[in-house]
Tab-separated table of C-alpha atoms in Angstrom:
chain	number	residue	atom	x	y	z
A	3	MET	CA	109.322	49.283	-45.267
A	4	THR	CA	110.828	52.705	-44.723
A	5	THR	CA	111.248	55.242	-47.535
A	6	ALA	CA	115.021	54.774	-47.423
A	7	SER	CA	114.605	51.031	-47.764
A	8	THR	CA	112.352	51.249	-50.796
A	9	MET	CA	114.733	53.706	-52.425
A	10	ALA	CA	117.619	51.303	-51.838
A	11	LEU	CA	115.671	48.471	-53.388
A	12	ALA	CA	114.757	50.586	-56.419
A	13	GLU	CA	118.412	51.483	-56.967
A	14	LEU	CA	119.380	47.821	-56.628
A	15	ALA	CA	116.804	46.662	-59.141
A	16	GLU	CA	117.769	49.362	-61.626
A	17	LYS	CA	121.527	49.053	-61.202
A	18	GLY	CA	122.079	45.896	-63.174
A	19	ALA	CA	119.286	45.989	-65.718
A	20	ASP	CA	116.916	48.229	-67.549
A	21	VAL	CA	113.857	49.327	-65.627
A	22	ASP	CA	111.252	47.447	-67.651
A	23	MET	CA	110.248	45.441	-64.595
A	24	LEU	CA	109.452	48.510	-62.483
A	25	ARG	CA	107.893	50.415	-65.371
A	26	GLN	CA	105.519	47.557	-66.228
A	27	MET	CA	104.433	47.192	-62.619
A	28	VAL	CA	103.874	50.955	-62.241
A	29	GLN	CA	101.765	50.850	-65.406
A	30	PHE	CA	99.759	47.858	-64.159
A	31	MET	CA	99.063	49.402	-60.754
A	32	ALA	CA	98.143	52.838	-62.131
A	33	GLN	CA	95.806	51.317	-64.713
A	34	ARG	CA	94.083	49.007	-62.234
A	35	LEU	CA	93.639	51.801	-59.695
A	36	MET	CA	91.919	53.951	-62.304
A	37	GLU	CA	89.647	51.052	-63.296
A	38	LEU	CA	88.626	50.491	-59.667
A	39	ASP	CA	88.139	54.207	-59.076
A	40	VAL	CA	85.818	54.522	-62.078
A	41	GLU	CA	83.982	51.367	-61.036
A	42	THR	CA	83.172	53.105	-57.741
A	43	LEU	CA	82.082	56.321	-59.463
A	44	CYS	CA	79.780	54.367	-61.786
A	45	GLY	CA	78.314	52.287	-58.977
A	46	ALA	CA	78.938	49.094	-60.964
A	47	GLY	CA	81.683	47.231	-62.767
A	48	TYR	CA	82.380	47.457	-66.485
A	49	ASP	CA	79.493	46.009	-68.547
A	50	GLU	CA	77.728	44.955	-65.314
A	51	LYS	CA	73.943	45.309	-65.146
A	52	SER	CA	72.970	46.821	-61.813
A	53	ALA	CA	70.150	48.907	-60.416
A	54	GLU	CA	72.800	50.780	-58.409
A	55	ARG	CA	74.561	52.076	-61.523
A	56	LEU	CA	75.111	55.864	-61.501
A	57	ASN	CA	77.129	56.281	-64.670
A	58	SER	CA	78.687	54.212	-67.446
A	59	ARG	CA	81.990	53.950	-69.294
A	60	ASN	CA	82.631	55.485	-72.695
A	61	GLY	CA	85.981	54.192	-73.900
A	62	TYR	CA	89.450	55.544	-73.111
A	63	ARG	CA	91.804	58.366	-73.923
A	64	GLU	CA	95.541	57.855	-74.137
A	65	ARG	CA	97.871	59.647	-71.737
A	66	ALA	CA	101.646	59.348	-71.317
A	67	TRP	CA	103.018	59.540	-67.770
A	68	GLU	CA	106.706	60.363	-67.401
A	69	THR	CA	108.198	58.546	-64.405
A	70	ARG	CA	111.703	57.857	-63.120
A	71	ALA	CA	111.325	54.389	-64.620
A	72	GLY	CA	110.539	55.899	-68.020
A	73	ARG	CA	107.426	56.712	-70.011
A	74	VAL	CA	104.286	54.851	-68.952
A	75	ASP	CA	101.403	54.757	-71.438
A	76	LEU	CA	98.029	54.836	-69.671
A	77	LYS	CA	94.435	54.548	-70.859
A	78	ILE	CA	92.280	56.953	-68.861
A	79	PRO	CA	88.655	55.770	-68.679
A	80	LYS	CA	86.021	58.127	-70.091
A	81	LEU	CA	82.511	58.516	-68.649
A	82	ARG	CA	79.236	59.100	-70.484
A	83	LYS	CA	78.224	61.726	-67.927
A	84	GLY	CA	80.875	64.135	-66.725
A	85	SER	CA	84.617	63.694	-66.975
A	86	TYR	CA	87.259	61.681	-65.159
A	87	PHE	CA	90.904	62.526	-64.532
A	88	PRO	CA	92.894	60.814	-61.739
A	89	GLU	CA	94.475	63.161	-59.210
A	90	PHE	CA	97.768	61.276	-59.215
A	91	LEU	CA	98.479	62.523	-62.764
A	92	GLU	CA	98.266	66.161	-61.691
A	93	PRO	CA	101.603	68.037	-61.912
A	94	ARG	CA	103.823	67.956	-58.839
A	95	ARG	CA	102.008	65.016	-57.280
A	96	THR	CA	104.259	62.494	-55.495
A	97	ALA	CA	102.087	59.548	-56.544
A	98	GLU	CA	104.907	57.799	-58.369
A	99	LYS	CA	106.942	57.405	-55.179
A	100	ALA	CA	103.957	55.959	-53.345
A	101	LEU	CA	103.295	53.519	-56.183
A	102	ALA	CA	106.938	52.436	-56.294
A	103	ALA	CA	106.984	51.832	-52.530
A	104	VAL	CA	103.994	49.465	-52.715
A	105	ILE	CA	105.412	47.609	-55.725
A	106	GLN	CA	108.765	47.145	-54.013
A	107	GLU	CA	107.054	45.890	-50.875
A	108	ALA	CA	105.325	43.255	-53.008
A	109	TYR	CA	108.705	42.001	-54.231
A	110	VAL	CA	110.131	41.799	-50.712
A	111	HIS	CA	107.415	40.057	-48.697
A	112	GLY	CA	104.074	40.425	-50.442
A	113	VAL	CA	101.914	43.504	-50.446
A	114	SER	CA	99.531	44.190	-47.562
A	115	THR	CA	95.982	45.519	-47.834
A	116	ARG	CA	96.950	48.270	-45.397
A	117	SER	CA	99.752	49.551	-47.633
A	118	VAL	CA	97.504	49.540	-50.712
A	119	ASP	CA	94.723	51.213	-48.735
A	120	ASP	CA	97.187	53.941	-47.697
A	121	LEU	CA	98.266	54.250	-51.334
A	122	VAL	CA	94.671	54.654	-52.497
A	123	LYS	CA	94.134	57.475	-50.018
A	124	ALA	CA	97.401	59.144	-51.019
A	125	LEU	CA	96.278	59.078	-54.648
A	126	GLY	CA	92.956	60.713	-53.832
A	127	MET	CA	90.896	57.575	-54.566
A	128	SER	CA	89.332	57.130	-51.151
A	129	GLY	CA	86.119	55.747	-52.668
A	130	ILE	CA	87.728	52.408	-53.526
A	131	SER	CA	86.319	49.741	-51.232
A	132	LYS	CA	88.169	47.310	-48.954
A	133	SER	CA	87.135	44.390	-51.153
A	134	GLN	CA	88.550	46.144	-54.216
A	135	VAL	CA	91.800	46.783	-52.362
A	136	SER	CA	92.019	43.107	-51.413
A	137	ARG	CA	91.421	42.106	-55.026
A	138	LEU	CA	94.183	44.441	-56.217
A	139	CYS	CA	96.602	43.029	-53.616
A	140	ALA	CA	95.928	39.505	-54.881
A	141	GLU	CA	96.451	40.593	-58.494
A	142	LEU	CA	99.724	42.340	-57.680
A	143	ASP	CA	101.061	39.379	-55.693
A	144	GLU	CA	100.097	37.053	-58.542
A	145	ARG	CA	101.963	39.133	-61.113
A	146	VAL	CA	105.051	39.386	-58.888
A	147	GLY	CA	104.986	35.635	-58.256
A	148	ALA	CA	104.681	34.905	-61.972
A	149	PHE	CA	107.638	37.171	-62.731
A	150	LEU	CA	109.895	35.719	-60.037
A	151	GLY	CA	109.002	32.119	-60.922
A	152	ARG	CA	109.001	32.314	-64.726
A	153	PRO	CA	111.102	29.793	-66.715
A	154	ILE	CA	114.598	30.939	-67.697
A	155	GLU	CA	115.415	30.048	-71.295
A	156	GLY	CA	118.688	30.123	-73.215
A	157	ASP	CA	122.297	30.532	-72.088
A	158	TRP	CA	123.266	33.365	-69.745
A	159	PRO	CA	127.096	33.633	-69.627
A	160	TYR	CA	127.198	36.621	-67.278
A	161	LEU	CA	125.375	36.645	-63.946
A	162	TRP	CA	125.551	39.816	-61.828
A	163	ILE	CA	124.383	39.528	-58.223
A	164	ASP	CA	124.092	42.107	-55.470
A	165	ALA	CA	122.236	42.499	-52.211
A	166	THR	CA	121.023	45.288	-50.008
A	167	TYR	CA	119.592	45.295	-46.511
A	168	VAL	CA	116.152	46.782	-45.967
A	169	LYS	CA	114.056	47.165	-42.853
A	170	THR	CA	110.675	45.484	-42.788
A	171	ARG	CA	108.007	44.739	-40.214
A	172	GLU	CA	107.616	41.125	-39.084
A	173	ALA	CA	105.304	40.059	-36.251
A	174	GLY	CA	105.133	43.632	-34.995
A	175	ARG	CA	108.924	44.137	-34.987
A	176	ILE	CA	111.174	46.045	-37.373
A	177	VAL	CA	113.878	43.693	-38.635
A	178	SER	CA	116.633	43.927	-41.226
A	179	VAL	CA	116.530	41.478	-44.136
A	180	ALA	CA	118.802	40.875	-47.123
A	181	VAL	CA	117.291	41.398	-50.577
A	182	ILE	CA	119.188	39.697	-53.418
A	183	VAL	CA	118.780	40.702	-57.038
A	184	ALA	CA	120.231	38.595	-59.878
A	185	VAL	CA	120.743	40.148	-63.318
A	186	ALA	CA	122.162	38.310	-66.322
A	187	VAL	CA	123.264	38.909	-69.904
A	188	ASN	CA	122.515	36.231	-72.494
A	189	THR	CA	124.447	35.304	-75.632
A	190	GLU	CA	122.471	37.896	-77.613
A	191	GLY	CA	123.584	40.706	-75.305
A	192	GLN	CA	120.123	40.997	-73.730
A	193	ARG	CA	120.135	41.998	-70.065
A	194	GLU	CA	117.357	40.911	-67.723
A	195	VAL	CA	116.474	40.606	-64.043
A	196	LEU	CA	116.271	36.848	-63.455
A	197	GLY	CA	115.436	36.643	-59.781
A	198	MET	CA	115.007	38.245	-56.399
A	199	LYS	CA	114.950	36.689	-52.939
A	200	VAL	CA	114.669	37.851	-49.352
A	201	GLY	CA	116.352	36.242	-46.363
A	202	PRO	CA	117.628	36.966	-42.858
A	203	SER	CA	121.289	37.183	-43.915
A	204	GLU	CA	123.778	36.682	-46.741
A	205	ALA	CA	125.177	33.423	-45.360
A	206	GLU	CA	126.344	30.717	-47.786
A	207	PRO	CA	123.211	28.511	-47.386
A	208	PHE	CA	121.058	31.483	-48.401
A	209	TRP	CA	123.124	32.084	-51.547
A	210	THR	CA	123.191	28.359	-52.344
A	211	ASP	CA	119.423	28.060	-52.090
A	212	PHE	CA	118.938	31.158	-54.240
A	213	LEU	CA	121.277	29.942	-57.015
A	214	ARG	CA	119.760	26.468	-56.980
A	215	GLY	CA	116.352	28.073	-57.389
A	216	LEU	CA	117.612	29.840	-60.532
A	217	THR	CA	118.973	26.572	-61.962
A	218	ARG	CA	115.687	24.792	-61.270
A	219	ARG	CA	113.958	27.464	-63.338
A	220	GLY	CA	116.342	26.774	-66.221
A	221	LEU	CA	119.420	28.965	-65.685
A	222	ARG	CA	122.335	27.514	-67.619
A	223	GLY	CA	125.511	28.476	-69.441
A	224	VAL	CA	126.859	30.732	-66.670
A	225	LYS	CA	130.560	31.399	-67.205
A	226	LEU	CA	131.146	34.378	-64.950
A	227	VAL	CA	129.484	35.464	-61.694
A	228	ILE	CA	130.028	39.139	-60.832
A	229	SER	CA	129.535	40.356	-57.252
A	230	ASP	CA	131.237	41.955	-54.279
A	231	ALA	CA	133.835	39.952	-52.363
A	232	HIS	CA	131.334	38.031	-50.220
A	233	GLU	CA	132.818	34.672	-49.264
A	234	GLY	CA	129.415	32.987	-48.929
A	235	LEU	CA	128.420	33.979	-52.436
A	236	LYS	CA	131.769	32.950	-53.905
A	237	ALA	CA	131.486	29.502	-52.321
A	238	ALA	CA	127.880	29.068	-53.461
A	239	ALA	CA	128.670	30.122	-57.046
A	240	ALA	CA	131.534	27.656	-57.259
A	241	LYS	CA	129.418	24.834	-55.835
A	242	VAL	CA	126.179	25.400	-57.751
A	243	LEU	CA	127.234	27.012	-61.031
A	244	LYS	CA	130.854	25.853	-61.390
A	245	ALA	CA	131.543	29.342	-62.754
A	246	THR	CA	134.444	31.771	-62.521
A	247	TRP	CA	134.000	34.545	-59.992
A	248	GLN	CA	134.523	38.192	-60.966
A	249	ARG	CA	134.905	40.913	-58.372
A	250	CYS	CA	132.522	43.758	-59.191
A	251	ARG	CA	134.446	46.743	-60.439
A	252	VAL	CA	132.116	49.229	-58.706
A	253	HIS	CA	132.511	47.541	-55.314
A	254	PHE	CA	136.266	47.318	-55.795
A	255	MET	CA	136.533	51.017	-56.642
A	256	ARG	CA	134.605	51.935	-53.497
A	257	ASN	CA	137.018	49.873	-51.405
A	258	ALA	CA	140.026	51.301	-53.225
A	259	LEU	CA	139.004	54.952	-52.921
A	260	ALA	CA	138.456	54.511	-49.184
A	261	HIS	CA	142.279	54.437	-48.901
A	262	ALA	CA	142.686	57.877	-50.535
A	263	ASP	CA	141.871	61.374	-49.304
A	264	LYS	CA	138.892	63.119	-50.873
A	265	THR	CA	141.151	65.515	-52.749
A	266	GLN	CA	143.090	62.612	-54.305
A	267	ARG	CA	140.252	60.252	-55.202
A	268	ARG	CA	139.666	61.670	-58.654
A	269	MET	CA	143.315	61.140	-59.552
A	270	VAL	CA	143.325	57.591	-58.155
A	271	SER	CA	140.090	56.745	-59.955
A	272	ALA	CA	141.441	58.030	-63.258
A	273	ALA	CA	144.645	56.027	-62.860
A	274	ILE	CA	142.807	52.752	-62.171
A	275	ALA	CA	140.381	53.457	-65.021
A	276	THR	CA	143.269	53.215	-67.495
A	277	VAL	CA	143.386	49.483	-66.736
A	278	PHE	CA	139.845	48.930	-68.002
A	279	ALA	CA	140.612	50.764	-71.246
A	280	GLN	CA	143.013	47.987	-72.289
A	281	GLU	CA	141.983	45.641	-75.103
A	282	THR	CA	143.737	42.448	-74.025
A	283	ALA	CA	144.190	40.537	-70.785
A	284	GLU	CA	147.966	40.825	-71.037
A	285	THR	CA	148.011	44.615	-71.369
A	286	ALA	CA	145.328	44.982	-68.684
A	287	HIS	CA	147.403	43.023	-66.156
A	288	GLN	CA	150.526	44.970	-67.115
A	289	GLN	CA	148.724	48.273	-66.624
A	290	TRP	CA	147.226	47.085	-63.334
A	291	ARG	CA	150.669	46.325	-61.889
A	292	SER	CA	152.068	49.578	-63.271
A	293	VAL	CA	149.324	51.632	-61.598
A	294	ALA	CA	149.740	49.721	-58.319
A	295	ASP	CA	153.470	50.465	-58.324
A	296	GLN	CA	152.849	54.151	-59.088
A	297	LEU	CA	150.496	54.422	-56.107
A	298	ARG	CA	152.486	52.248	-53.712
A	299	GLU	CA	154.626	54.910	-52.036
A	300	LYS	CA	151.784	57.356	-51.388
A	301	PHE	CA	148.989	54.787	-50.870
A	302	PRO	CA	150.545	51.561	-49.538
A	303	LYS	CA	147.213	50.065	-48.395
A	304	LEU	CA	145.612	50.777	-51.752
A	305	ALA	CA	148.527	49.190	-53.587
A	306	ALA	CA	148.307	46.127	-51.341
A	307	LEU	CA	144.591	45.862	-52.134
A	308	MET	CA	145.371	46.009	-55.850
A	309	ASP	CA	148.001	43.284	-55.473
A	310	LYS	CA	145.469	41.020	-53.823
A	311	ALA	CA	142.506	41.790	-56.087
A	312	GLU	CA	144.190	41.830	-59.503
A	313	HIS	CA	143.027	38.475	-60.842
A	314	ASP	CA	139.563	38.732	-59.321
A	315	VAL	CA	138.842	42.167	-60.819
A	316	LEU	CA	140.312	41.310	-64.230
A	317	ALA	CA	138.788	37.835	-64.541
A	318	PHE	CA	136.484	38.955	-67.377
A	319	MET	CA	139.457	39.816	-69.585
A	320	GLU	CA	140.277	36.119	-69.923
A	321	PHE	CA	137.022	35.375	-71.718
A	322	PRO	CA	136.927	35.304	-75.540
A	323	LYS	CA	134.886	37.881	-77.384
A	324	ALA	CA	132.703	35.073	-78.728
A	325	ILE	CA	130.860	34.991	-75.393
A	326	GLY	CA	129.555	38.478	-75.921
A	327	CYS	CA	130.765	41.818	-77.111
A	328	ARG	CA	133.404	43.402	-74.904
A	329	SER	CA	131.431	46.635	-74.551
A	330	THR	CA	128.411	44.714	-73.229
A	331	ARG	CA	130.564	42.941	-70.683
A	332	ARG	CA	132.175	46.161	-69.524
A	333	THR	CA	128.772	47.745	-69.074
A	334	LEU	CA	127.707	44.850	-66.899
A	335	LEU	CA	130.906	44.752	-64.890
A	336	SER	CA	130.796	48.484	-64.226
A	337	GLY	CA	127.396	48.071	-62.589
């Protein structure tokens, strides 16, 4: 994948949920790479008896690594002879970006030995063997598969879905594929990435298959599906989940602001934002129509969009607070 593609996927994964998923995978990869690097320096694996051994392990020392995904706690191996400190932890190294790119590739179509081999070289660990790289690839794919296929337990009233297109290499060609990420909030207010899937397009059969996969893993209790105005997704959600559809506020605002000049977008955004500050469905709908009428003369296309999208954007206001706290829902709906 290209750098732009991996960045897009990172933003997509982080948009609807906390970044625990990425942080845990960065921690796993960094830790395993250090273990393999030290194994090479010692000439033998941990606690392995070998005539080829050059050095031996002597415990660990703790080290915190600040990344864009948050603090990662690492255990740096210690050696009985000499010292060990991985180059990727040196200040101003771009190792984190390289790690993230490989992890994101694993989520899209499985990690390749070539990409991990390139990563190893970029991190200054060129002594790691091909067999060790292959072993790490298998471990990473296994962890990704376990995450994406884990059982889903409990009720998840709010399901937020979005997709991005990334470029990837298939059979020697660069093709564009759709990457779907599903994030949900349960009845306790906990937010979690539930699934991710890659396909050639966002057609209805793709969405239907993805949602059915979530239900087979145990997804239940969905009351509201939040997404952009994709007809295929709306049809699939109605068919598979029998849930109300909510137009994503972020996507709507992008569409709305496209009808205003740059100098007027802040004013338009502030006016529409007053709708989401309302406490009841009745006052929210009243404010929505009031704002649309105020903007109608100067922005007729924007007002027409608001007329059409009112009930889709404000669908969440019809749900009782018992489903989850209003602030949690607004956080989800704002992306």
